[in-house]
Short mmCIF file of C-alpha atoms in Angstrom, two decimals:
data_model
loop_
_atom_site.label_atom_id
_atom_site.label_comp_id
_atom_site.label_asym_id
_atom_site.label_seq_id
_atom_site.Cartn_x
_atom_site.Cartn_y
_atom_site.Cartn_z
CA MET B 274 10.54 16.56 -7.55
CA GLU B 275 10.68 13.62 -5.11
CA VAL B 276 8.11 10.83 -5.07
CA SER B 277 7.61 11.44 -1.33
CA GLU B 278 6.22 14.89 -2.15
CA LEU B 279 3.24 13.31 -3.94
CA ASP B 280 1.45 12.89 -0.60
CA LYS B 281 0.70 16.61 -0.71
CA TYR B 282 -1.12 16.15 -4.02
CA GLY B 283 -3.20 13.12 -3.03
CA ILE B 284 -1.15 10.34 -4.69
CA CYS B 285 -0.17 8.05 -1.83
CA ASP B 286 1.12 4.51 -1.27
CA GLY B 287 -0.88 1.77 -2.99
CA ILE B 288 -3.00 2.26 -6.09
CA SER B 289 -4.42 5.75 -6.60
CA GLU B 290 -7.39 6.05 -8.96
CA ILE B 291 -6.78 9.19 -10.98
CA ILE B 292 -7.71 10.55 -14.40
CA VAL B 293 -4.85 10.65 -16.88
CA THR B 294 -4.79 13.49 -19.38
CA CYS B 295 -2.44 13.29 -22.36
CA GLY B 296 -2.25 14.07 -26.05
CA ILE B 297 -0.58 17.37 -26.78
CA GLU B 298 -2.37 17.81 -30.12
CA ASN B 299 -5.67 16.12 -29.24
CA PRO B 300 -6.20 15.89 -25.47
CA ASN B 301 -7.64 12.70 -24.06
CA ALA B 302 -8.74 11.72 -20.55
CA ALA B 303 -9.13 8.27 -19.00
CA PRO B 304 -9.23 6.79 -15.48
CA ILE B 305 -6.09 4.85 -14.56
CA GLY B 306 -4.66 3.37 -11.38
CA LEU B 307 -1.19 4.68 -10.50
CA ILE B 308 0.91 2.19 -8.54
CA ARG B 309 3.11 3.64 -5.80
CA LYS B 310 5.34 1.24 -3.88
CA ASP B 311 8.71 1.52 -2.12
CA ASN B 312 9.08 5.16 -3.09
CA ARG B 313 8.67 4.36 -6.77
CA ILE B 314 5.63 4.87 -8.97
CA PHE B 315 4.46 3.01 -12.05
CA ILE B 316 1.78 3.03 -14.70
CA ARG B 317 0.38 0.17 -16.78
CA LEU B 318 -1.51 0.92 -19.99
CA TYR B 319 -3.18 -1.63 -22.23
CA LYS B 320 -2.98 -1.63 -26.01
CA GLY B 321 -5.92 -0.42 -28.02
CA SER B 322 -6.61 2.78 -26.12
CA THR B 323 -5.95 6.39 -27.10
CA THR B 324 -4.18 6.88 -23.78
CA TYR B 325 -1.78 4.05 -24.61
CA GLU B 326 -0.94 5.53 -28.01
CA ASN B 327 -0.47 9.06 -26.66
CA VAL B 328 1.77 8.04 -23.76
CA LYS B 329 3.77 5.66 -25.94
CA LEU B 330 4.45 8.49 -28.39
CA GLU B 331 4.94 11.45 -26.05
CA LYS B 332 6.18 9.69 -22.87
CA ILE B 333 4.55 12.39 -20.75
CA PHE B 334 1.12 12.77 -19.15
CA ALA B 335 -0.70 14.36 -16.23
CA ALA B 336 -2.36 12.55 -13.34
CA ASN B 337 -5.40 14.48 -12.11
CA VAL B 338 -6.87 13.88 -8.66
CA THR B 339 -10.63 14.36 -8.45
CA CYS B 340 -13.60 13.06 -6.47
CA ASP B 341 -16.11 13.91 -9.20
CA PRO B 342 -17.94 10.67 -10.13
CA LEU B 343 -19.24 12.14 -13.40
CA LEU B 344 -15.71 12.80 -14.63
CA PHE B 345 -14.70 9.22 -13.84
CA VAL B 346 -17.65 7.64 -15.62
CA LYS B 347 -17.67 9.96 -18.64
CA SER B 348 -13.93 9.60 -19.22
CA THR B 349 -14.20 5.81 -18.93
CA PHE B 350 -16.40 5.46 -22.00
CA SER B 351 -15.84 8.64 -24.02
CA ASN B 352 -13.55 11.64 -24.15
CA LEU B 353 -14.36 14.75 -22.17
CA GLU B 354 -15.41 17.97 -23.82
CA ASP B 355 -12.72 20.57 -24.56
CA GLU B 356 -14.10 22.83 -21.83
CA ASN B 357 -12.88 20.33 -19.20
CA PHE B 358 -9.21 20.86 -20.11
CA LYS B 359 -6.65 23.53 -19.35
CA TYR B 360 -2.99 23.55 -20.39
CA HIS B 361 0.35 23.91 -18.65
CA PRO B 362 3.36 25.04 -20.72
CA LEU B 363 6.35 22.73 -20.31
CA ASN B 364 9.44 22.64 -22.54
CA SER B 365 7.65 24.46 -25.38
CA GLN B 366 4.71 22.04 -25.16
CA ASN B 367 1.24 22.50 -23.68
CA ILE B 368 0.36 19.58 -21.40
CA PRO B 369 -3.39 19.03 -20.93
CA LEU B 370 -4.72 19.03 -17.35
CA LEU B 371 -8.21 18.68 -15.93
CA LYS B 372 -9.53 22.15 -15.24
CA ASN B 373 -11.50 21.25 -12.10
CA SER B 374 -9.18 18.70 -10.51
CA VAL B 375 -8.15 18.98 -6.87
CA SER B 376 -4.54 18.58 -8.00
CA SER B 377 -2.54 17.66 -11.10
CA VAL B 378 0.90 16.06 -11.39
CA ILE B 379 2.84 15.83 -14.66
CA PHE B 380 4.91 12.66 -15.05
CA ARG B 381 7.67 11.61 -17.43
CA CYS B 382 7.93 7.93 -18.39
CA GLU B 383 11.19 6.04 -17.89
CA GLU B 384 12.22 2.36 -18.07
CA ILE B 385 9.38 1.52 -20.43
CA LYS B 386 8.66 -2.17 -20.96
CA HIS B 387 6.33 -3.58 -23.61
CA THR B 388 4.44 -6.88 -23.67
CA GLU B 389 1.96 -8.22 -26.20
CA GLN B 390 -0.90 -6.64 -24.27
CA ALA B 391 0.42 -3.65 -22.36
CA MET B 392 3.10 -1.11 -21.61
CA THR B 393 4.54 -0.64 -18.13
CA ALA B 394 6.71 2.31 -17.15
CA GLU B 395 8.28 3.74 -14.06
CA ILE B 396 7.18 7.36 -13.96
CA ILE B 397 8.94 10.42 -12.56
CA PRO B 398 7.01 13.46 -11.25
CA ILE B 399 8.29 16.69 -12.79
CA TYR B 400 5.62 19.26 -11.94
CA ALA B 401 2.66 19.45 -9.57
CA VAL B 402 -0.05 21.92 -8.68
CA ALA B 403 -2.76 21.87 -6.00
CA ASN B 404 -5.71 23.79 -7.38
CA TYR B 405 -7.82 23.93 -4.24
CA HIS B 406 -8.62 21.86 -1.20
CA ARG B 407 -12.05 21.44 0.28
CA PRO B 408 -12.38 18.65 2.86
CA LYS B 409 -14.76 15.90 1.82
CA ALA B 410 -15.63 12.77 3.77
CA ILE B 411 -15.34 9.37 2.10
CA ASN B 412 -18.62 8.49 0.41
CA ARG B 413 -19.29 4.82 -0.30
CA GLY B 414 -21.48 5.81 -3.24
CA LEU B 415 -18.47 7.41 -4.94
CA THR B 416 -16.12 4.48 -4.43
CA ALA B 417 -18.84 2.04 -5.50
CA VAL B 418 -19.61 3.80 -8.79
CA ILE B 419 -15.89 3.94 -9.63
CA GLU B 420 -15.64 0.19 -8.91
CA ALA B 421 -18.72 -0.40 -11.07
CA ALA B 422 -17.09 1.49 -13.96
CA ILE B 423 -14.01 -0.74 -13.66
CA HIS B 424 -16.20 -3.86 -13.76
CA ALA B 425 -17.99 -2.42 -16.81
CA THR B 426 -14.72 -2.15 -18.74
CA ARG B 427 -13.92 -5.75 -17.81
CA TYR B 428 -17.34 -6.87 -19.01
CA GLU B 429 -16.81 -4.97 -22.26
CA LEU B 430 -13.50 -6.78 -22.79
CA THR B 431 -14.60 -10.28 -21.77
CA GLY B 432 -18.38 -10.54 -22.04
CA ILE B 433 -18.38 -12.51 -18.77
CA ASP B 434 -21.71 -12.12 -16.96
CA LYS B 435 -20.25 -12.21 -13.45
CA PHE B 436 -19.14 -8.60 -13.95
CA LEU B 437 -22.79 -7.59 -14.42
CA ASP B 438 -23.59 -9.03 -10.99
CA LEU B 439 -20.68 -7.11 -9.48
CA ILE B 440 -21.90 -3.91 -11.15
CA ASP B 441 -25.37 -4.41 -9.68
CA GLN B 442 -23.90 -4.86 -6.20
CA CYS B 443 -21.81 -1.71 -6.53
CA LEU B 444 -24.62 0.44 -7.86
CA GLU B 445 -26.94 -0.73 -5.09
CA THR B 446 -24.46 0.90 -2.70
CA THR B 447 -24.27 4.00 -4.89
CA TYR B 448 -28.02 4.53 -4.86
CA LYS B 449 -28.13 3.91 -1.11
CA CYS B 450 -25.17 6.05 -0.04
CA GLY B 451 -24.39 8.46 -2.87
CA GLY B 452 -25.36 12.05 -3.45
CA GLN B 453 -26.96 13.37 -6.62
CA ARG B 454 -23.72 13.44 -8.67
CA GLU B 455 -22.97 9.83 -7.73
CA LYS B 456 -26.49 8.82 -8.76
CA ASP B 457 -26.21 10.80 -12.01
CA ALA B 458 -22.94 8.98 -12.73
CA ALA B 459 -24.66 5.65 -12.05
CA GLU B 460 -27.39 6.50 -14.59
CA ILE B 461 -24.78 7.32 -17.25
CA LEU B 462 -22.98 4.09 -16.44
CA LEU B 463 -26.18 2.03 -16.76
CA ASN B 464 -26.84 3.55 -20.18
CA GLU B 465 -23.32 2.66 -21.30
CA ILE B 466 -23.72 -0.89 -20.01
CA GLY B 467 -26.95 -1.21 -21.97
CA GLU B 468 -25.05 -0.40 -25.17
CA ILE B 469 -22.22 -2.76 -24.23
CA LYS B 470 -24.73 -5.58 -23.65
CA LYS B 471 -26.04 -5.14 -27.20
CA LEU B 472 -22.52 -5.47 -28.60
CA VAL B 473 -21.72 -8.48 -26.43
CA SER B 474 -25.01 -10.19 -27.33
CA GLY B 475 -24.42 -9.46 -31.01
CA GLY B 476 -21.00 -11.02 -30.79
CA LYS B 477 -22.40 -14.13 -29.14
CA ASP B 478 -25.12 -14.46 -31.75
CA THR B 479 -22.57 -14.55 -34.56
CA GLU B 480 -20.46 -17.32 -33.02
#
C-alpha cells in the first residue's frame, strides 16, 4: 500500500490526530499525532505509556480516524471498554481496531530510533478499511476540546499553570461552538483535570 493512498482514509499531509489501537493480547487506545511529510509517515511515542510498550514490542498498530470527542478524551486518560474494539486478522494475529471509527489503517514500524525519552519510527501502511463516510462540517468545539486534552497531558507532565489557562481558553470555545458530545467530552476532561490538580498540588506540597 502506498502512502499516497492514505488520503482516501483521512490521513493527509501534516499532523493527523488519530487514535492508536495496539496490544494484541490486551488492547489499548490512545490519541497520537501521525506525521506525514514528503510522502513518508512517522510516529513518535514517549516512554512510560502502554502504547509505547506495545508498539515497541509488537512493531504494529492501527491508526483510527474518528471525529468523536468522547473517544479522544476517554482514551487520553484511561483505556476504552472492550466493547469499543473489533479485530482484524493479520498474519495469524488479531489487530485491535476501533469499532466505530470512520476508517482504520494498520501500520508496520520500520527504522526505529530510540532516545532517552521517546521512540521514533517511520511507519508503513499495510492494510486499510473505510467503515463508512458521513459528511461532517468542521466544528470548532471539537478541535478545541482535542487541543484542551493535549494541554491537559502537558500539565500532568509538567505541573506548569500556563496549560490550565490554555485549557480554559479552549473549553470556552467548546461550550460556545460544540454540540452535546463535545460538551460531554469537556465535562469529562474537567473532571480529569480536577484529579490531576490534586496530584500536582500534592507533589508541590512535598517539595
